[in-house]
PDB file of C-alpha atoms in Angstrom:
ATOM      1  CA  MET A  70      -0.100  -0.020  -0.153  1.00  0.00           C
ATOM      2  CA  ARG A  71       2.806   2.438   0.911  1.00  0.00           C
ATOM      3  CA  MET A  72       4.385   1.612  -2.626  1.00  0.00           C
ATOM      4  CA  ARG A  73       1.126   2.344  -4.327  1.00  0.00           C
ATOM      5  CA  PHE A  74       0.639   5.504  -2.456  1.00  0.00           C
ATOM      6  CA  ALA A  75       4.274   6.716  -3.438  1.00  0.00           C
ATOM      7  CA  VAL A  76       3.649   6.102  -7.133  1.00  0.00           C
ATOM      8  CA  ALA A  77       0.292   7.916  -7.120  1.00  0.00           C
ATOM      9  CA  ALA A  78       1.961  10.854  -5.424  1.00  0.00           C
ATOM     10  CA  GLY A  79       4.623  10.913  -8.025  1.00  0.00           C
ATOM     11  CA  LEU A  80       2.231  10.774 -10.819  1.00  0.00           C
ATOM     12  CA  THR A  81       0.222  13.675  -9.331  1.00  0.00           C
ATOM     13  CA  ALA A  82       3.378  15.868  -8.816  1.00  0.00           C
ATOM     14  CA  GLY A  83       4.541  15.182 -12.290  1.00  0.00           C
ATOM     15  CA  MET A  84       1.226  16.251 -13.698  1.00  0.00           C
ATOM     16  CA  ALA A  85       1.293  19.320 -11.628  1.00  0.00           C
ATOM     17  CA  LEU A  86       4.795  20.233 -12.892  1.00  0.00           C
ATOM     18  CA  ALA A  87       3.745  19.626 -16.480  1.00  0.00           C
ATOM     19  CA  GLY A  88       0.706  21.958 -15.865  1.00  0.00           C
ATOM     20  CA  CYS A  89       3.064  24.741 -14.741  1.00  0.00           C
ATOM     21  CA  GLY A  90       5.595  24.347 -17.709  1.00  0.00           C
ATOM     22  CA  GLY A  91       5.632  26.966 -20.612  1.00  0.00           C
ATOM     23  CA  GLY A  92       4.178  26.435 -23.952  1.00  0.00           C
ATOM     24  CA  LYS A  93       5.641  25.724 -27.393  1.00  0.00           C
ATOM     25  CA  ALA A  94       7.586  28.440 -29.085  1.00  0.00           C
ATOM     26  CA  GLY A  95       5.295  30.941 -30.308  1.00  0.00           C
ATOM     27  CA  GLU A  96       2.783  30.683 -27.849  1.00  0.00           C
ATOM     28  CA  PRO A  97       2.781  32.976 -24.877  1.00  0.00           C
ATOM     29  CA  MET A  98       3.889  31.514 -21.649  1.00  0.00           C
ATOM     30  CA  ALA A  99       1.421  31.117 -18.758  1.00  0.00           C
ATOM     31  CA  SER A 100       0.936  34.247 -16.603  1.00  0.00           C
ATOM     32  CA  GLY A 101       2.132  32.322 -13.654  1.00  0.00           C
ATOM     33  CA  SER A 102       5.695  31.384 -15.203  1.00  0.00           C
ATOM     34  CA  ALA A 103       8.660  32.477 -13.366  1.00  0.00           C
ATOM     35  CA  VAL A 104       9.419  35.356 -15.690  1.00  0.00           C
ATOM     36  CA  THR A 105      10.438  38.713 -13.897  1.00  0.00           C
ATOM     37  CA  GLY A 106      12.607  41.644 -14.043  1.00  0.00           C
ATOM     38  CA  THR A 107      13.281  44.236 -16.695  1.00  0.00           C
ATOM     39  CA  ILE A 108      13.457  43.266 -20.506  1.00  0.00           C
ATOM     40  CA  THR A 109      15.226  45.584 -22.739  1.00  0.00           C
ATOM     41  CA  VAL A 110      13.979  45.425 -26.341  1.00  0.00           C
ATOM     42  CA  PHE A 111      15.956  47.250 -29.234  1.00  0.00           C
ATOM     43  CA  ALA A 112      13.341  47.409 -32.026  1.00  0.00           C
ATOM     44  CA  ALA A 113      12.943  49.124 -35.333  1.00  0.00           C
ATOM     45  CA  ALA A 114      11.337  52.546 -35.407  1.00  0.00           C
ATOM     46  CA  SER A 115       8.479  51.208 -37.483  1.00  0.00           C
ATOM     47  CA  LEU A 116       7.513  48.958 -34.551  1.00  0.00           C
ATOM     48  CA  THR A 117       7.032  51.818 -32.111  1.00  0.00           C
ATOM     49  CA  GLU A 118       3.101  51.751 -31.886  1.00  0.00           C
ATOM     50  CA  SER A 119       2.839  48.037 -32.100  1.00  0.00           C
ATOM     51  CA  PHE A 120       5.498  47.099 -29.697  1.00  0.00           C
ATOM     52  CA  THR A 121       4.342  49.668 -27.119  1.00  0.00           C
ATOM     53  CA  THR A 122       0.947  47.870 -27.138  1.00  0.00           C
ATOM     54  CA  ILE A 123       2.488  44.427 -27.115  1.00  0.00           C
ATOM     55  CA  GLY A 124       4.850  45.486 -24.196  1.00  0.00           C
ATOM     56  CA  ARG A 125       1.879  46.586 -22.064  1.00  0.00           C
ATOM     57  CA  ARG A 126       0.061  43.355 -22.743  1.00  0.00           C
ATOM     58  CA  PHE A 127       3.092  41.287 -21.931  1.00  0.00           C
ATOM     59  CA  GLU A 128       3.537  42.986 -18.638  1.00  0.00           C
ATOM     60  CA  VAL A 129      -0.178  42.343 -17.755  1.00  0.00           C
ATOM     61  CA  ALA A 130       0.328  38.612 -18.726  1.00  0.00           C
ATOM     62  CA  HIS A 131       3.700  38.614 -16.656  1.00  0.00           C
ATOM     63  CA  PRO A 132       3.314  40.395 -13.361  1.00  0.00           C
ATOM     64  CA  GLY A 133       6.519  41.527 -12.022  1.00  0.00           C
ATOM     65  CA  THR A 134       8.073  42.051 -15.581  1.00  0.00           C
ATOM     66  CA  THR A 135       8.845  45.726 -17.143  1.00  0.00           C
ATOM     67  CA  VAL A 136       9.588  45.986 -20.742  1.00  0.00           C
ATOM     68  CA  THR A 137      11.835  48.866 -21.910  1.00  0.00           C
ATOM     69  CA  PHE A 138      11.992  49.847 -25.475  1.00  0.00           C
ATOM     70  CA  ASN A 139      14.890  51.612 -27.652  1.00  0.00           C
ATOM     71  CA  PHE A 140      13.312  52.473 -30.859  1.00  0.00           C
ATOM     72  CA  ALA A 141      15.449  53.796 -33.794  1.00  0.00           C
ATOM     73  CA  GLY A 142      16.748  52.882 -37.173  1.00  0.00           C
ATOM     74  CA  SER A 143      17.757  49.229 -37.313  1.00  0.00           C
ATOM     75  CA  SER A 144      21.190  50.005 -38.586  1.00  0.00           C
ATOM     76  CA  ALA A 145      21.715  52.180 -35.534  1.00  0.00           C
ATOM     77  CA  LEU A 146      20.576  49.689 -33.200  1.00  0.00           C
ATOM     78  CA  ALA A 147      22.909  47.048 -34.599  1.00  0.00           C
ATOM     79  CA  THR A 148      25.811  49.435 -34.149  1.00  0.00           C
ATOM     80  CA  GLN A 149      24.745  50.101 -30.461  1.00  0.00           C
ATOM     81  CA  ILE A 150      24.414  46.358 -29.572  1.00  0.00           C
ATOM     82  CA  ASN A 151      27.965  45.695 -31.286  1.00  0.00           C
ATOM     83  CA  GLU A 152      29.475  48.544 -29.095  1.00  0.00           C
ATOM     84  CA  GLY A 153      28.070  46.812 -25.963  1.00  0.00           C
ATOM     85  CA  ALA A 154      24.684  48.546 -25.293  1.00  0.00           C
ATOM     86  CA  PRO A 155      22.727  46.234 -22.912  1.00  0.00           C
ATOM     87  CA  ALA A 156      19.708  44.651 -24.805  1.00  0.00           C
ATOM     88  CA  ASP A 157      17.977  41.360 -24.243  1.00  0.00           C
ATOM     89  CA  VAL A 158      15.911  41.256 -27.593  1.00  0.00           C
ATOM     90  CA  PHE A 159      16.608  42.889 -31.049  1.00  0.00           C
ATOM     91  CA  ALA A 160      13.789  43.130 -33.518  1.00  0.00           C
ATOM     92  CA  ALA A 161      15.034  44.665 -36.911  1.00  0.00           C
ATOM     93  CA  ALA A 162      13.380  45.905 -40.038  1.00  0.00           C
ATOM     94  CA  SER A 163      15.431  43.663 -42.326  1.00  0.00           C
ATOM     95  CA  PRO A 164      17.617  40.429 -42.108  1.00  0.00           C
ATOM     96  CA  LYS A 165      20.732  42.392 -43.325  1.00  0.00           C
ATOM     97  CA  ASN A 166      20.727  44.519 -40.107  1.00  0.00           C
ATOM     98  CA  MET A 167      20.155  41.441 -38.015  1.00  0.00           C
ATOM     99  CA  GLN A 168      23.035  39.746 -39.582  1.00  0.00           C
ATOM    100  CA  ALA A 169      25.256  42.785 -38.672  1.00  0.00           C
ATOM    101  CA  VAL A 170      24.878  41.963 -34.938  1.00  0.00           C
ATOM    102  CA  THR A 171      27.609  39.582 -33.708  1.00  0.00           C
ATOM    103  CA  ASP A 172      25.868  38.472 -30.767  1.00  0.00           C
ATOM    104  CA  ALA A 173      22.471  37.541 -32.364  1.00  0.00           C
ATOM    105  CA  GLY A 174      21.244  34.016 -31.844  1.00  0.00           C
ATOM    106  CA  THR A 175      18.898  32.326 -34.348  1.00  0.00           C
ATOM    107  CA  PRO A 176      16.212  34.893 -35.490  1.00  0.00           C
ATOM    108  CA  ALA A 177      12.580  34.197 -36.449  1.00  0.00           C
ATOM    109  CA  THR A 178      10.753  36.232 -38.830  1.00  0.00           C
ATOM    110  CA  PHE A 179       7.552  37.488 -37.192  1.00  0.00           C
ATOM    111  CA  VAL A 180       6.072  40.158 -39.856  1.00  0.00           C
ATOM    112  CA  LYS A 181       6.547  41.783 -43.273  1.00  0.00           C
ATOM    113  CA  ASN A 182       6.192  45.476 -44.353  1.00  0.00           C
ATOM    114  CA  GLN A 183       5.762  47.287 -47.545  1.00  0.00           C
ATOM    115  CA  LEU A 184       6.301  50.915 -48.618  1.00  0.00           C
ATOM    116  CA  VAL A 185       3.881  53.619 -49.564  1.00  0.00           C
ATOM    117  CA  ILE A 186       4.238  57.141 -50.531  1.00  0.00           C
ATOM    118  CA  VAL A 187       2.979  59.617 -47.975  1.00  0.00           C
ATOM    119  CA  VAL A 188       1.555  62.944 -48.854  1.00  0.00           C
ATOM    120  CA  ALA A 189      -0.237  65.773 -46.881  1.00  0.00           C
ATOM    121  CA  LYS A 190      -3.936  65.100 -46.340  1.00  0.00           C
ATOM    122  CA  GLY A 191      -5.992  65.628 -49.441  1.00  0.00           C
ATOM    123  CA  ASN A 192      -2.807  64.877 -51.650  1.00  0.00           C
ATOM    124  CA  PRO A 193      -2.751  68.746 -52.838  1.00  0.00           C
ATOM    125  CA  LYS A 194       0.137  68.011 -55.225  1.00  0.00           C
ATOM    126  CA  GLY A 195      -1.826  65.007 -56.830  1.00  0.00           C
ATOM    127  CA  VAL A 196       0.947  62.506 -56.403  1.00  0.00           C
ATOM    128  CA  ALA A 197      -0.071  59.132 -58.251  1.00  0.00           C
ATOM    129  CA  GLY A 198       3.009  56.993 -58.147  1.00  0.00           C
ATOM    130  CA  LEU A 199       6.762  57.094 -58.050  1.00  0.00           C
ATOM    131  CA  ALA A 200       6.832  58.699 -61.524  1.00  0.00           C
ATOM    132  CA  GLY A 201       5.334  61.738 -59.917  1.00  0.00           C
ATOM    133  CA  LEU A 202       8.103  62.048 -57.505  1.00  0.00           C
ATOM    134  CA  THR A 203      10.337  63.139 -60.382  1.00  0.00           C
ATOM    135  CA  ARG A 204       8.550  66.441 -60.710  1.00  0.00           C
ATOM    136  CA  PRO A 205      10.956  69.448 -60.074  1.00  0.00           C
ATOM    137  CA  ASP A 206       8.405  71.324 -57.900  1.00  0.00           C
ATOM    138  CA  LEU A 207       8.138  68.379 -55.380  1.00  0.00           C
ATOM    139  CA  LYS A 208      10.287  67.863 -52.280  1.00  0.00           C
ATOM    140  CA  VAL A 209      10.889  64.218 -51.400  1.00  0.00           C
ATOM    141  CA  ALA A 210      12.301  62.695 -48.327  1.00  0.00           C
ATOM    142  CA  LEU A 211      13.804  59.381 -48.287  1.00  0.00           C
ATOM    143  CA  CYS A 212      15.426  57.185 -45.567  1.00  0.00           C
ATOM    144  CA  ALA A 213      19.090  56.858 -45.737  1.00  0.00           C
ATOM    145  CA  GLU A 214      20.106  53.712 -47.655  1.00  0.00           C
ATOM    146  CA  ALA A 215      21.911  52.311 -44.552  1.00  0.00           C
ATOM    147  CA  VAL A 216      18.524  51.757 -42.880  1.00  0.00           C
ATOM    148  CA  PRO A 217      15.971  49.281 -44.130  1.00  0.00           C
ATOM    149  CA  CYS A 218      13.273  51.753 -45.266  1.00  0.00           C
ATOM    150  CA  GLY A 219      16.013  53.408 -47.499  1.00  0.00           C
ATOM    151  CA  ALA A 220      17.357  50.203 -48.932  1.00  0.00           C
ATOM    152  CA  ALA A 221      13.660  49.269 -49.722  1.00  0.00           C
ATOM    153  CA  ALA A 222      13.005  52.488 -51.236  1.00  0.00           C
ATOM    154  CA  ARG A 223      16.121  52.259 -53.454  1.00  0.00           C
ATOM    155  CA  THR A 224      15.112  48.791 -54.667  1.00  0.00           C
ATOM    156  CA  ALA A 225      11.391  50.038 -55.361  1.00  0.00           C
ATOM    157  CA  ILE A 226      12.498  53.187 -57.194  1.00  0.00           C
ATOM    158  CA  GLU A 227      15.230  51.069 -59.356  1.00  0.00           C
ATOM    159  CA  ALA A 228      12.325  48.584 -60.339  1.00  0.00           C
ATOM    160  CA  SER A 229      10.335  51.635 -61.512  1.00  0.00           C
ATOM    161  CA  GLY A 230      13.027  52.864 -63.830  1.00  0.00           C
ATOM    162  CA  VAL A 231      12.725  56.619 -62.713  1.00  0.00           C
ATOM    163  CA  LYS A 232      14.906  58.734 -60.736  1.00  0.00           C
ATOM    164  CA  VAL A 233      13.931  60.358 -57.595  1.00  0.00           C
ATOM    165  CA  THR A 234      16.216  63.139 -55.955  1.00  0.00           C
ATOM    166  CA  PRO A 235      15.387  63.608 -52.518  1.00  0.00           C
ATOM    167  CA  VAL A 236      15.938  66.812 -50.577  1.00  0.00           C
ATOM    168  CA  THR A 237      16.882  64.904 -47.515  1.00  0.00           C
ATOM    169  CA  LEU A 238      17.828  61.524 -46.262  1.00  0.00           C
ATOM    170  CA  GLU A 239      16.630  60.520 -42.761  1.00  0.00           C
ATOM    171  CA  GLN A 240      17.978  58.164 -40.261  1.00  0.00           C
ATOM    172  CA  ASP A 241      14.775  56.264 -39.691  1.00  0.00           C
ATOM    173  CA  VAL A 242      11.260  55.962 -41.097  1.00  0.00           C
ATOM    174  CA  LYS A 243       9.613  58.239 -38.477  1.00  0.00           C
ATOM    175  CA  ALA A 244      11.914  61.099 -39.328  1.00  0.00           C
ATOM    176  CA  ALA A 245      11.099  60.853 -42.886  1.00  0.00           C
ATOM    177  CA  LEU A 246       7.320  60.764 -42.129  1.00  0.00           C
ATOM    178  CA  SER A 247       7.733  63.786 -39.829  1.00  0.00           C
ATOM    179  CA  LYS A 248       9.114  65.755 -42.645  1.00  0.00           C
ATOM    180  CA  VAL A 249       5.711  65.398 -44.435  1.00  0.00           C
ATOM    181  CA  LYS A 250       3.692  65.950 -41.322  1.00  0.00           C
ATOM    182  CA  LEU A 251       5.521  69.116 -40.727  1.00  0.00           C
ATOM    183  CA  GLY A 252       5.138  70.361 -44.253  1.00  0.00           C
ATOM    184  CA  GLU A 253       8.970  70.352 -44.951  1.00  0.00           C
ATOM    185  CA  VAL A 254       8.572  68.150 -47.824  1.00  0.00           C
ATOM    186  CA  ASP A 255       5.759  67.255 -50.089  1.00  0.00           C
ATOM    187  CA  ALA A 256       6.259  63.464 -50.056  1.00  0.00           C
ATOM    188  CA  ALA A 257       8.247  60.621 -48.457  1.00  0.00           C
ATOM    189  CA  LEU A 258       8.544  56.900 -48.868  1.00  0.00           C
ATOM    190  CA  VAL A 259       7.633  55.257 -45.618  1.00  0.00           C
ATOM    191  CA  TYR A 260       6.220  51.846 -44.413  1.00  0.00           C
ATOM    192  CA  ARG A 261       2.437  51.213 -44.977  1.00  0.00           C
ATOM    193  CA  THR A 262       2.191  50.859 -41.078  1.00  0.00           C
ATOM    194  CA  ASP A 263       3.650  54.221 -40.303  1.00  0.00           C
ATOM    195  CA  ALA A 264       1.157  55.718 -42.760  1.00  0.00           C
ATOM    196  CA  LYS A 265      -1.579  54.129 -41.232  1.00  0.00           C
ATOM    197  CA  ALA A 266      -0.457  55.179 -37.571  1.00  0.00           C
ATOM    198  CA  SER A 267      -0.473  58.671 -38.912  1.00  0.00           C
ATOM    199  CA  ALA A 268      -3.573  58.576 -40.959  1.00  0.00           C
ATOM    200  CA  ALA A 269      -4.995  61.743 -39.235  1.00  0.00           C
ATOM    201  CA  ASP A 270      -2.229  63.710 -40.545  1.00  0.00           C
ATOM    202  CA  VAL A 271      -1.358  62.311 -43.991  1.00  0.00           C
ATOM    203  CA  ASP A 272      -2.535  60.274 -46.655  1.00  0.00           C
ATOM    204  CA  ALA A 273      -0.862  57.028 -48.290  1.00  0.00           C
ATOM    205  CA  VAL A 274      -0.408  56.534 -52.027  1.00  0.00           C
ATOM    206  CA  GLU A 275       0.157  52.803 -53.010  1.00  0.00           C
ATOM    207  CA  PHE A 276       2.311  52.033 -55.865  1.00  0.00           C
ATOM    208  CA  PRO A 277       2.915  48.645 -57.580  1.00  0.00           C
ATOM    209  CA  GLU A 278       6.942  48.804 -57.386  1.00  0.00           C
ATOM    210  CA  SER A 279       6.623  48.304 -53.660  1.00  0.00           C
ATOM    211  CA  ALA A 280       5.852  44.710 -54.062  1.00  0.00           C
ATOM    212  CA  LYS A 281       9.485  44.267 -55.146  1.00  0.00           C
ATOM    213  CA  ALA A 282      10.827  45.758 -51.869  1.00  0.00           C
ATOM    214  CA  ILE A 283       8.868  43.813 -49.035  1.00  0.00           C
ATOM    215  CA  ASN A 284      10.940  43.852 -45.856  1.00  0.00           C
ATOM    216  CA  ASP A 285      11.133  40.780 -43.590  1.00  0.00           C
ATOM    217  CA  TYR A 286      11.246  41.697 -39.763  1.00  0.00           C
ATOM    218  CA  PRO A 287      13.368  39.282 -37.636  1.00  0.00           C
ATOM    219  CA  ILE A 288      13.468  39.029 -34.032  1.00  0.00           C
ATOM    220  CA  VAL A 289      16.025  37.299 -31.660  1.00  0.00           C
ATOM    221  CA  VAL A 290      17.111  36.777 -27.994  1.00  0.00           C
ATOM    222  CA  LEU A 291      20.555  38.143 -27.982  1.00  0.00           C
ATOM    223  CA  LYS A 292      23.381  35.889 -26.623  1.00  0.00           C
ATOM    224  CA  THR A 293      24.323  38.557 -24.205  1.00  0.00           C
ATOM    225  CA  ALA A 294      20.863  39.003 -22.636  1.00  0.00           C
ATOM    226  CA  LYS A 295      21.005  39.957 -19.113  1.00  0.00           C
ATOM    227  CA  ASN A 296      17.381  38.441 -18.646  1.00  0.00           C
ATOM    228  CA  PRO A 297      17.585  35.553 -21.064  1.00  0.00           C
ATOM    229  CA  ALA A 298      14.391  33.993 -19.574  1.00  0.00           C
ATOM    230  CA  GLY A 299      12.392  37.223 -19.937  1.00  0.00           C
ATOM    231  CA  ALA A 300      13.688  37.823 -23.384  1.00  0.00           C
ATOM    232  CA  ARG A 301      12.720  34.402 -24.482  1.00  0.00           C
ATOM    233  CA  ALA A 302       9.172  34.950 -22.986  1.00  0.00           C
ATOM    234  CA  PHE A 303       8.846  38.224 -24.750  1.00  0.00           C
ATOM    235  CA  VAL A 304       9.907  36.686 -28.200  1.00  0.00           C
ATOM    236  CA  ASP A 305       7.618  33.902 -27.738  1.00  0.00           C
ATOM    237  CA  TYR A 306       4.734  36.473 -27.051  1.00  0.00           C
ATOM    238  CA  VAL A 307       5.606  38.463 -30.143  1.00  0.00           C
ATOM    239  CA  LEU A 308       5.291  35.102 -32.064  1.00  0.00           C
ATOM    240  CA  SER A 309       1.942  34.375 -30.727  1.00  0.00           C
ATOM    241  CA  SER A 310      -1.394  34.750 -32.136  1.00  0.00           C
ATOM    242  CA  GLU A 311      -2.344  37.609 -29.646  1.00  0.00           C
ATOM    243  CA  ALA A 312       0.580  39.688 -30.678  1.00  0.00           C
ATOM    244  CA  ALA A 313      -0.264  38.894 -34.444  1.00  0.00           C
ATOM    245  CA  THR A 314      -3.526  40.544 -34.210  1.00  0.00           C
ATOM    246  CA  VAL A 315      -1.940  43.594 -33.019  1.00  0.00           C
ATOM    247  CA  LEU A 316       0.805  43.608 -35.702  1.00  0.00           C
ATOM    248  CA  THR A 317      -1.699  42.892 -38.481  1.00  0.00           C
ATOM    249  CA  GLY A 318      -4.099  45.393 -37.229  1.00  0.00           C
ATOM    250  CA  ALA A 319      -1.214  48.084 -37.659  1.00  0.00           C
ATOM    251  CA  GLY A 320      -0.799  47.094 -41.267  1.00  0.00           C
ATOM    252  CA  PHE A 321       1.895  44.529 -41.060  1.00  0.00           C
ATOM    253  CA  GLN A 322       1.741  41.292 -43.159  1.00  0.00           C
ATOM    254  CA  ALA A 323       2.072  37.965 -41.999  1.00  0.00           C
ATOM    255  CA  PRO A 324       5.624  36.104 -42.567  1.00  0.00           C
TER     256      PRO A 324
END
């Protein structure tokens, strides 16, 4: 009888432990999981709105955690990480910038993004496509080619066969968008998600060549993460169906 009781107790304990374990990759860990502390996430500027929402929801799901973000151009973030800036997670707007990070682990692509032309509300200049950006009376802003939105813009422009001469090259997509919002330029090439987030201030003009310059967004737990358990949980959350709803709602495409 003693032996039967011991076996039954062992099975019960094993089932309890199994019930407390984390889920599969891509599924958010249970809210009672042992994830605590600060999780520092370096993320592409175009993820600002979506990741801010995702970060708040993650904190609710994991009491005792705090998610802090550093949003900037992916190339600048990669440089900061390689120079020793403390980060647990890196989410870039292109695989090229992810590859530049020497301490990156194995990344997973979680969304895609596509360019649009943003113009002032009502499109007063009547911009209809990339060819319209060649007009001498138009001031155009692009991202610098070192950042993903700039590299994508160059690819799309080359595919169109036209020549666009920008009056300014910005270090991230938010800066390029801001130039239009402030009236400093007439148009800019930015991500569809950024245009959607600022729909009250700008209009978006779709153009077919953008299909040739779609950016993959990879995310990774950095090998130098100071909170690896928290970082893993956050990445799993980003890959979950709940986070996907936030991202696709913002205009990102499924990977």
